[in-house]
Short mmCIF file of C-alpha atoms and ligand atoms in Angstrom, two decimals:
data_model
loop_
_atom_site.label_atom_id
_atom_site.label_comp_id
_atom_site.label_asym_id
_atom_site.label_seq_id
_atom_site.Cartn_x
_atom_site.Cartn_y
_atom_site.Cartn_z
CA MET A 710 13.83 2.06 -32.32
CA LYS A 711 14.10 -1.02 -34.28
CA THR A 712 14.94 -3.85 -32.27
CA ILE A 713 16.43 -7.35 -32.55
CA TYR A 714 16.27 -10.38 -30.75
CA LEU A 715 19.13 -12.56 -30.36
CA ASP A 716 18.27 -14.45 -26.91
CA ASN A 717 16.63 -17.11 -28.03
CA ASN A 718 18.41 -19.53 -26.12
CA ALA A 719 16.93 -17.85 -23.43
CA THR A 720 13.47 -18.01 -24.34
CA THR A 721 11.83 -16.99 -27.74
CA ARG A 722 8.74 -15.51 -29.11
CA VAL A 723 5.32 -16.95 -29.55
CA ALA A 724 4.96 -17.52 -33.14
CA PRO A 725 1.48 -15.78 -33.92
CA GLU A 726 0.27 -19.87 -34.88
CA VAL A 727 0.89 -21.06 -31.99
CA ALA A 728 -0.85 -18.17 -29.93
CA GLU A 729 -3.99 -18.54 -32.70
CA ALA A 730 -4.10 -22.28 -32.16
CA MET A 731 -4.32 -21.63 -28.33
CA GLN A 732 -6.71 -19.08 -28.65
CA PRO A 733 -9.95 -21.03 -28.28
CA PHE A 734 -9.18 -23.23 -26.04
CA PHE A 735 -9.70 -19.85 -23.45
CA GLY A 736 -12.89 -19.36 -25.01
CA GLU A 737 -15.69 -21.95 -25.86
CA LEU A 738 -13.44 -25.30 -25.48
CA TYR A 739 -12.83 -24.81 -21.99
CA GLY A 740 -13.85 -28.43 -20.67
CA ASN A 741 -12.10 -31.02 -18.91
CA ALA A 742 -10.54 -33.48 -20.63
CA SER A 743 -11.29 -36.22 -17.83
CA SER A 744 -14.89 -35.35 -18.27
CA MET A 745 -16.86 -37.82 -20.13
CA HIS A 746 -18.88 -35.18 -21.88
CA ALA A 747 -18.57 -33.17 -25.14
CA PHE A 748 -16.94 -29.97 -23.33
CA GLY A 749 -14.04 -32.98 -22.41
CA GLY A 750 -14.30 -35.12 -25.45
CA GLN A 751 -13.16 -32.03 -27.45
CA VAL A 752 -10.46 -31.44 -25.14
CA GLN A 753 -9.28 -34.92 -25.14
CA LYS A 754 -8.88 -34.69 -28.79
CA ALA A 755 -6.76 -31.92 -28.47
CA LEU A 756 -4.80 -33.00 -26.54
CA ASP A 757 -4.15 -36.13 -28.15
CA ALA A 758 -3.30 -34.16 -31.40
CA ALA A 759 -0.58 -31.89 -29.51
CA ARG A 760 0.71 -35.71 -28.13
CA GLY A 761 0.98 -36.65 -32.18
CA HIS A 762 2.69 -33.52 -32.70
CA THR A 763 5.28 -33.49 -29.97
CA ALA A 764 6.48 -37.08 -30.30
CA ALA A 765 6.78 -36.58 -33.85
CA LEU A 766 9.62 -33.68 -33.36
CA LEU A 767 11.02 -36.47 -30.83
CA GLY A 768 10.81 -39.27 -33.01
CA ALA A 769 9.03 -40.95 -30.68
CA GLN A 770 7.86 -44.83 -30.87
CA ASP A 771 4.81 -43.83 -29.22
CA THR A 772 2.74 -40.87 -28.58
CA GLU A 773 2.39 -41.98 -24.91
CA GLU A 774 5.88 -42.01 -24.17
CA ILE A 775 5.27 -38.49 -23.67
CA ILE A 776 4.34 -36.66 -20.34
CA PHE A 777 3.73 -32.82 -20.48
CA THR A 778 4.90 -30.89 -17.88
CA SER A 779 5.34 -27.42 -16.36
CA CYS A 780 8.45 -26.56 -18.22
CA GLY A 781 11.91 -27.97 -18.79
CA SER A 782 13.09 -27.86 -15.00
CA GLU A 783 10.38 -30.22 -14.34
CA SER A 784 10.62 -32.43 -16.64
CA ASP A 785 14.19 -32.59 -15.75
CA ASN A 786 13.48 -32.92 -11.95
CA THR A 787 10.84 -36.08 -13.02
CA ALA A 788 13.69 -37.85 -14.66
CA ILE A 789 15.91 -37.57 -12.06
CA PHE A 790 13.87 -38.36 -9.22
CA SER A 791 12.03 -41.21 -11.05
CA ALA A 792 15.36 -42.85 -11.29
CA ILE A 793 16.93 -42.54 -7.44
CA ARG A 794 12.78 -43.64 -6.65
CA ALA A 795 13.03 -46.57 -9.44
CA PHE A 796 16.15 -47.86 -8.15
CA PRO A 797 16.91 -47.09 -4.34
CA ASP A 798 19.60 -48.91 -3.85
CA LYS A 799 21.54 -47.13 -6.27
CA ARG A 800 23.15 -44.33 -4.29
CA HIS A 801 25.58 -43.25 -7.36
CA LEU A 802 24.52 -40.67 -10.29
CA VAL A 803 26.81 -39.08 -13.52
CA THR A 804 26.33 -35.91 -15.17
CA SER A 805 28.18 -33.06 -16.44
CA ARG A 806 29.76 -29.69 -14.81
CA VAL A 807 28.06 -27.44 -17.53
CA GLU A 808 24.73 -28.81 -17.26
CA HIS A 809 21.79 -25.96 -16.83
CA PRO A 810 20.79 -25.28 -13.28
CA ALA A 811 17.95 -27.49 -13.49
CA VAL A 812 20.30 -30.62 -13.21
CA MET A 813 23.04 -29.26 -11.74
CA ASN A 814 21.35 -28.09 -8.48
CA THR A 815 18.93 -30.95 -8.30
CA LEU A 816 22.26 -33.45 -8.82
CA ARG A 817 24.25 -30.82 -6.00
CA TYR A 818 21.14 -31.28 -3.36
CA LEU A 819 20.66 -35.16 -3.87
CA GLN A 820 24.53 -34.97 -3.55
CA ALA A 821 23.79 -33.59 -0.07
CA GLN A 822 21.40 -35.66 0.45
CA GLY A 823 24.25 -38.30 0.56
CA TYR A 824 24.26 -39.50 -2.97
CA ARG A 825 27.44 -39.69 -4.79
CA VAL A 826 27.36 -37.98 -7.83
CA THR A 827 30.06 -37.78 -10.54
CA PHE A 828 30.56 -34.24 -12.08
CA LEU A 829 32.16 -35.02 -15.26
CA GLY A 830 35.07 -32.55 -17.11
CA VAL A 831 35.03 -31.15 -20.62
CA ASP A 832 37.67 -29.83 -22.32
CA GLY A 833 37.82 -26.51 -24.00
CA ASN A 834 35.71 -27.65 -26.80
CA GLY A 835 33.20 -28.12 -24.51
CA ASN A 836 33.63 -31.76 -25.42
CA LEU A 837 32.77 -34.84 -23.45
CA ASN A 838 35.97 -37.50 -22.79
CA MET A 839 33.91 -40.31 -23.66
CA ASP A 840 36.13 -42.80 -21.75
CA GLU A 841 35.96 -40.62 -17.70
CA LEU A 842 32.43 -40.99 -18.82
CA GLU A 843 32.52 -44.97 -19.20
CA ARG A 844 35.15 -45.64 -16.61
CA ALA A 845 32.21 -43.23 -13.83
CA VAL A 846 29.48 -45.11 -14.28
CA GLY A 847 29.00 -48.65 -12.39
CA PHE A 848 26.64 -51.08 -12.05
CA ASP A 849 25.72 -48.44 -8.87
CA THR A 850 25.21 -46.06 -10.18
CA ALA A 851 20.91 -45.13 -11.50
CA LEU A 852 20.81 -42.35 -13.88
CA VAL A 853 23.22 -40.97 -16.24
CA SER A 854 22.03 -37.31 -17.34
CA LEU A 855 23.77 -35.43 -20.00
CA MET A 856 22.48 -32.07 -21.38
CA HIS A 857 21.99 -32.82 -25.15
CA ALA A 858 23.12 -29.31 -26.31
CA ASN A 859 24.98 -26.85 -24.31
CA ASN A 860 22.11 -23.35 -23.45
CA GLU A 861 25.63 -21.14 -23.41
CA THR A 862 28.02 -22.50 -26.44
CA GLY A 863 25.13 -24.60 -27.97
CA VAL A 864 27.98 -27.54 -28.12
CA ILE A 865 26.27 -31.19 -28.72
CA PHE A 866 27.22 -34.27 -26.63
CA PRO A 867 26.69 -37.80 -28.18
CA VAL A 868 24.21 -38.49 -26.18
CA GLU A 869 23.23 -41.44 -27.86
CA ARG A 870 26.88 -43.21 -27.46
CA ALA A 871 26.10 -42.12 -23.92
CA ALA A 872 23.07 -43.41 -23.33
CA GLU A 873 24.32 -47.10 -24.14
CA ILE A 874 27.46 -46.67 -21.80
CA ALA A 875 24.42 -46.29 -19.52
CA LYS A 876 22.49 -49.10 -20.21
CA ALA A 877 25.51 -51.36 -20.04
CA LYS A 878 26.13 -50.93 -16.64
CA GLY A 879 22.32 -51.14 -16.03
CA ALA A 880 21.68 -47.35 -15.30
CA LEU A 881 19.07 -44.92 -16.74
CA PHE A 882 19.78 -42.59 -19.19
CA HIS A 883 18.13 -38.88 -19.06
CA THR A 884 18.96 -35.88 -21.71
CA ASP A 885 18.49 -32.25 -21.42
CA ALA A 886 17.19 -31.59 -25.04
CA VAL A 887 16.06 -28.56 -24.11
CA GLN A 888 18.10 -26.37 -26.25
CA SER A 889 18.38 -28.96 -29.32
CA ALA A 890 14.57 -29.88 -29.31
CA GLY A 891 13.49 -28.45 -32.80
CA LYS A 892 16.46 -27.16 -33.89
CA ILE A 893 18.50 -30.27 -34.78
CA PRO A 894 16.85 -33.64 -35.58
CA LEU A 895 15.89 -36.08 -32.55
CA ASP A 896 15.03 -39.61 -33.65
CA MET A 897 14.09 -41.47 -30.13
CA ARG A 898 13.26 -45.19 -31.88
CA LYS A 899 17.26 -45.17 -33.36
CA SER A 900 18.35 -44.16 -29.96
CA ALA A 901 18.54 -46.01 -26.42
CA ILE A 902 17.44 -42.43 -24.21
CA ASP A 903 15.17 -43.54 -21.23
CA MET A 904 14.23 -39.87 -20.43
CA LEU A 905 14.40 -36.89 -22.37
CA SER A 906 13.28 -33.27 -21.27
CA ILE A 907 12.10 -30.34 -23.57
CA SER A 908 10.48 -27.24 -22.33
CA GLY A 909 7.72 -24.99 -24.55
CA HIS A 910 9.14 -21.36 -24.28
CA LYS A 911 12.53 -22.23 -25.88
CA LEU A 912 10.52 -23.28 -29.42
CA HIS A 913 7.85 -20.89 -29.59
CA ALA A 914 5.52 -22.00 -27.65
CA PRO A 915 4.56 -19.87 -24.60
CA LYS A 916 6.61 -20.36 -21.01
CA GLY A 917 4.96 -22.62 -18.75
CA ILE A 918 4.63 -25.93 -20.61
CA GLY A 919 6.71 -28.27 -21.38
CA ALA A 920 7.51 -32.36 -21.22
CA LEU A 921 9.24 -35.44 -21.00
CA TYR A 922 9.91 -38.50 -22.97
CA VAL A 923 9.85 -41.94 -21.18
CA ARG A 924 10.74 -44.68 -23.28
CA LYS A 925 8.04 -47.66 -22.84
CA GLY A 926 9.54 -50.10 -20.05
CA THR A 927 10.93 -47.27 -18.53
CA PRO A 928 10.86 -48.18 -14.63
CA PHE A 929 9.32 -44.49 -13.61
CA VAL A 930 7.15 -42.91 -10.62
CA PRO A 931 5.57 -39.69 -10.97
CA PHE A 932 7.55 -36.81 -9.29
CA MET A 933 4.05 -34.69 -9.27
CA MET A 934 1.19 -37.57 -7.92
CA GLY A 935 -2.29 -36.93 -7.58
CA GLY A 936 -4.56 -37.92 -9.51
CA HIS A 937 -4.74 -40.14 -12.81
CA GLN A 938 -3.87 -37.42 -15.65
CA GLU A 939 -1.26 -37.92 -17.65
CA HIS A 940 -1.48 -41.85 -17.51
CA GLY A 941 -1.59 -41.37 -13.75
CA ARG A 942 2.61 -40.14 -14.41
CA ARG A 943 1.60 -36.58 -14.03
CA ALA A 944 -0.91 -35.79 -11.68
CA GLY A 945 -3.12 -32.03 -12.23
CA THR A 946 -5.53 -31.53 -14.70
CA GLU A 947 -4.27 -30.83 -17.71
CA ASN A 948 -2.88 -27.21 -19.25
CA ALA A 949 -5.19 -27.77 -22.51
CA PRO A 950 -4.23 -23.94 -23.74
CA TYR A 951 -0.50 -24.45 -23.43
CA ILE A 952 -0.41 -28.14 -24.61
CA VAL A 953 -1.84 -27.80 -27.32
CA GLY A 954 -0.14 -24.63 -28.06
CA LEU A 955 3.14 -26.24 -27.23
CA GLY A 956 2.12 -29.05 -30.06
CA LYS A 957 1.47 -26.39 -32.78
CA ALA A 958 5.23 -25.29 -31.67
CA CYS A 959 6.31 -29.11 -32.22
CA GLU A 960 5.10 -29.23 -35.68
CA LEU A 961 6.15 -26.25 -36.97
CA ALA A 962 9.76 -27.03 -35.85
CA LEU A 963 9.67 -30.29 -37.09
CA ALA A 964 9.09 -28.10 -40.52
CA ASN A 965 11.35 -25.83 -40.17
CA LEU A 966 13.98 -28.70 -39.03
CA GLY A 967 15.79 -29.00 -42.52
CA ALA A 968 15.68 -25.09 -44.43
CA GLU A 969 14.87 -22.82 -41.98
CA ASN A 970 17.25 -23.92 -38.93
CA ALA A 971 20.28 -24.01 -42.46
CA ARG A 972 19.46 -20.29 -43.05
CA VAL A 973 19.60 -19.65 -39.47
CA LYS A 974 23.28 -21.59 -39.37
CA GLY A 975 23.83 -19.68 -42.19
CA LEU A 976 22.93 -16.12 -40.52
CA ARG A 977 25.16 -16.87 -37.06
CA ASP A 978 28.03 -17.93 -38.91
CA ARG A 979 28.42 -14.78 -40.79
CA LEU A 980 27.71 -12.59 -37.54
CA GLU A 981 30.89 -14.85 -36.41
CA SER A 982 32.97 -14.57 -39.04
CA GLY A 983 32.14 -10.68 -39.06
CA LEU A 984 32.49 -10.19 -35.58
CA ALA A 985 35.68 -12.06 -36.41
CA CYS A 986 36.76 -9.96 -39.06
CA LYS A 987 36.04 -6.87 -37.71
CA ILE A 988 37.02 -7.04 -34.24
CA SER A 989 40.92 -8.04 -32.99
CA ASN A 990 41.07 -10.12 -29.65
CA THR A 991 38.43 -12.60 -30.37
CA ARG A 992 37.70 -16.46 -29.62
CA ILE A 993 34.72 -18.21 -30.26
CA ASN A 994 33.52 -20.78 -27.43
CA GLY A 995 32.77 -24.04 -28.38
CA ASP A 996 33.49 -27.05 -30.59
CA THR A 997 32.47 -25.11 -34.06
CA ALA A 998 31.90 -28.32 -36.39
CA ASN A 999 29.74 -29.50 -33.46
CA ARG A 1000 26.96 -27.26 -32.37
CA LEU A 1001 23.74 -26.27 -32.16
CA PRO A 1002 22.35 -23.78 -35.70
CA ASN A 1003 21.61 -20.73 -34.07
CA THR A 1004 24.08 -20.41 -31.53
CA SER A 1005 27.63 -18.38 -30.92
CA ASN A 1006 29.55 -17.84 -27.97
CA ILE A 1007 32.08 -15.55 -28.42
CA SER A 1008 34.56 -13.65 -26.17
CA PHE A 1009 35.89 -10.00 -26.97
CA GLU A 1010 39.47 -9.68 -24.39
CA TYR A 1011 39.56 -7.18 -22.41
CA VAL A 1012 36.71 -5.92 -21.88
CA GLU A 1013 33.63 -6.92 -19.60
CA GLY A 1014 30.69 -9.01 -21.39
CA GLU A 1015 27.52 -6.53 -19.16
CA ALA A 1016 29.22 -3.09 -20.86
CA ILE A 1017 28.60 -5.10 -24.26
CA LEU A 1018 25.43 -5.96 -23.43
CA LEU A 1019 24.17 -2.64 -22.32
CA MET A 1020 25.42 -0.65 -25.07
CA LEU A 1021 23.79 -2.89 -27.42
CA SER A 1022 20.78 -2.14 -25.87
CA ASP A 1023 20.60 0.96 -26.52
CA PHE A 1024 20.71 0.14 -30.07
CA GLY A 1025 18.02 -2.42 -29.65
CA ILE A 1026 19.86 -5.45 -29.43
CA ALA A 1027 18.99 -8.18 -26.83
CA ALA A 1028 21.47 -10.27 -26.60
CA SER A 1029 23.12 -12.46 -23.24
CA SER A 1030 26.47 -12.68 -21.57
CA GLY A 1031 28.77 -15.90 -19.99
CA SER A 1032 28.91 -14.09 -16.91
CA ALA A 1033 26.93 -13.29 -13.95
CA CYS A 1034 26.32 -10.85 -11.53
CA THR A 1035 26.14 -12.86 -8.39
CA SER A 1036 27.09 -11.89 -5.22
CA GLY A 1037 28.32 -8.43 -6.57
CA SER A 1038 31.42 -10.34 -8.05
CA LEU A 1039 31.45 -10.88 -11.70
CA GLU A 1040 32.29 -14.28 -12.64
CA PRO A 1041 32.24 -16.04 -15.65
CA SER A 1042 29.44 -18.61 -15.63
CA HIS A 1043 30.38 -22.34 -14.86
CA VAL A 1044 30.26 -23.59 -18.72
CA LEU A 1045 33.26 -21.65 -19.36
CA ARG A 1046 35.32 -21.88 -16.71
CA ALA A 1047 35.03 -25.58 -16.94
CA MET A 1048 36.23 -25.20 -20.91
CA GLY A 1049 39.07 -23.85 -18.99
CA VAL A 1050 38.22 -20.11 -21.00
CA PRO A 1051 41.50 -18.44 -20.55
CA PHE A 1052 40.04 -15.42 -17.57
CA THR A 1053 40.21 -12.66 -19.64
CA PHE A 1054 38.36 -14.05 -22.31
CA ALA A 1055 35.80 -15.71 -20.47
CA HIS A 1056 34.22 -12.01 -18.91
CA GLY A 1057 34.15 -10.70 -22.26
CA SER A 1058 32.08 -13.48 -23.79
CA ILE A 1059 28.46 -13.02 -25.01
CA ARG A 1060 25.89 -15.37 -26.50
CA PHE A 1061 24.40 -14.36 -29.72
CA SER A 1062 20.92 -17.18 -30.25
CA LEU A 1063 19.21 -16.45 -33.82
CA SER A 1064 15.35 -17.49 -34.70
CA VAL A 1065 13.62 -18.62 -37.23
CA TYR A 1066 12.57 -15.36 -37.37
CA ASN A 1067 15.89 -13.68 -37.43
CA THR A 1068 16.80 -11.84 -40.78
CA SER A 1069 20.08 -11.06 -42.68
CA ASP A 1070 19.61 -7.17 -41.94
CA ASP A 1071 19.01 -7.86 -38.21
CA VAL A 1072 23.18 -9.42 -38.68
CA ASP A 1073 24.67 -6.67 -40.69
CA PHE A 1074 22.88 -4.08 -38.14
CA VAL A 1075 25.16 -6.01 -35.35
CA LEU A 1076 27.93 -5.67 -37.30
CA SER A 1077 27.62 -2.20 -37.95
CA LYS A 1078 27.70 -1.52 -34.66
CA MET A 1079 29.82 -4.16 -32.44
CA PRO A 1080 33.42 -2.55 -33.84
CA ALA A 1081 32.62 0.68 -32.29
CA ILE A 1082 31.52 -0.82 -29.13
CA ILE A 1083 34.20 -2.54 -28.97
CA GLU A 1084 36.67 -0.29 -29.51
CA ARG A 1085 35.38 2.17 -26.91
CA LEU A 1086 35.08 -0.49 -23.82
CA ARG A 1087 38.79 -0.61 -25.14
CA GLU A 1088 39.61 2.24 -24.36
CA ILE A 1089 38.43 2.71 -21.15
CA SER A 1090 39.54 -0.77 -20.34
CA PRO A 1091 42.80 -0.57 -18.47
CA PHE A 1092 44.15 -3.81 -20.15
CA GLY A 1093 42.60 -2.60 -23.61
CA LYS A 1094 45.42 -0.56 -25.85
CA GLU A 1095 47.26 -4.01 -26.96
CA GLY A 1096 45.51 -6.07 -29.71
CA ALA A 1097 46.43 -8.55 -32.56
CA ALA A 1098 44.76 -8.03 -36.36
CA PRO A 1099 41.40 -8.86 -36.94
CA SER A 1100 40.78 -12.30 -38.22
CA CYS A 1101 39.25 -12.91 -41.93
CA LYS A 1102 40.38 -16.46 -41.49
CA GLY A 1103 36.21 -17.12 -40.38
CA THR A 1104 36.30 -17.70 -36.91
CA GLY A 1105 38.30 -15.57 -34.95
CA SER A 1106 41.83 -16.36 -32.89
CA ARG A 1107 41.28 -19.16 -30.99
CA SER A 1108 43.35 -19.72 -27.35
CA PRO A 1109 44.49 -22.81 -26.34
CA ALA A 1110 42.26 -23.36 -23.14
N1 PLP B 2486 17.85 -27.23 -19.32
C1 PLP B 2486 18.33 -26.36 -19.87
C2 PLP B 2486 19.57 -26.80 -21.25
C3 PLP B 2486 17.97 -24.92 -20.50
O1 PLP B 2486 18.35 -23.65 -21.15
C4 PLP B 2486 16.68 -24.12 -19.29
C5 PLP B 2486 16.36 -22.92 -20.11
O2 PLP B 2486 17.18 -22.24 -19.92
C6 PLP B 2486 15.80 -25.54 -18.67
C7 PLP B 2486 16.99 -26.98 -18.86
C8 PLP B 2486 15.34 -25.24 -17.86
O3 PLP B 2486 13.62 -24.70 -18.65
P1 PLP B 2486 12.61 -23.98 -18.03
O4 PLP B 2486 12.93 -22.31 -17.82
O5 PLP B 2486 11.53 -24.26 -19.13
O6 PLP B 2486 12.27 -24.59 -16.60
#
């Protein structure tokens, strides 16, 4: 069966060029980068090149600002714990209510340990209120951690401005750029951001590799203690094949930032407007003018997201839903709840996330299957009989949050 993968915010396929670049490091290039002999030297050279490609994607001033980690979650944890250890007298942290669990649950843990944590809300479009941020940050704030782009809706936070607000009060600023890296430009040289997390498996490198950007001069305390690797900032013998893979993926992502991402945006927009045109009672979740180019979070009123996913899966189409089946109850995601998405829409939300490997045929195929899926599910839903006409204006109907 033909398969169509539209779940690239969950994870991506490893690019063939990345797999090829990694291969020698499972074979003849097996040295330890720290060794003084030629085996080590060859690997060290490859790690230096990978650090250069990663720094280039982020627009870092210096390659030494890049620390390789095992994943995005480790990068986020490293940034958060570094900030509180660097400023032991500051007991306040600021974040948002729509963060990924890698940040959200770490800050909830610290809250339980006695830290004061401010969780900033978002409006109906998923945007932050910058005045609220300004009021929240104080001279006792150790860290402001705000994601760059939301994994569920793709909505982009103005992290450059947020970093300036944090710095004005002496707080450090971290951003989780796991979803934005490689999809929209990043330029650390033009920004006040202190720390920034990325993850390999969201940009066509394998799972199990990430990086943390730490601006030169930022107070830093390692998360992983031990050896001197990564300039003493992350102990553990370097995972050479995966670091090389991340470097290659960053090189490819930088090359694709312009034309390829514009093509992906075109596909996403056609998918979205096609669905809104063919299906009644739809709603795009998130600010359509301020989103990642690859992400569409769309709700179909009166149907369950999980049921849609199962029927899509029967046709070989992979996407994800905005509700999580936890403890036997279908709770809409914390992101859609924070945005105030009405209950009947929140339950029927689907996230389509595209990549450079998607084609126009993929979009046509989804558009050919979705109307019948939604019609069928609404037929068997006790609420699904009524309905407004589909909207062919491009973005579907928008309900006030
Ligand atoms: N942050 C965001 C925004 C994410 O989407 C994810 C993964 O879904 C992570 C962090 C965690 O990254 P990793 O899976 O590499 O730990």
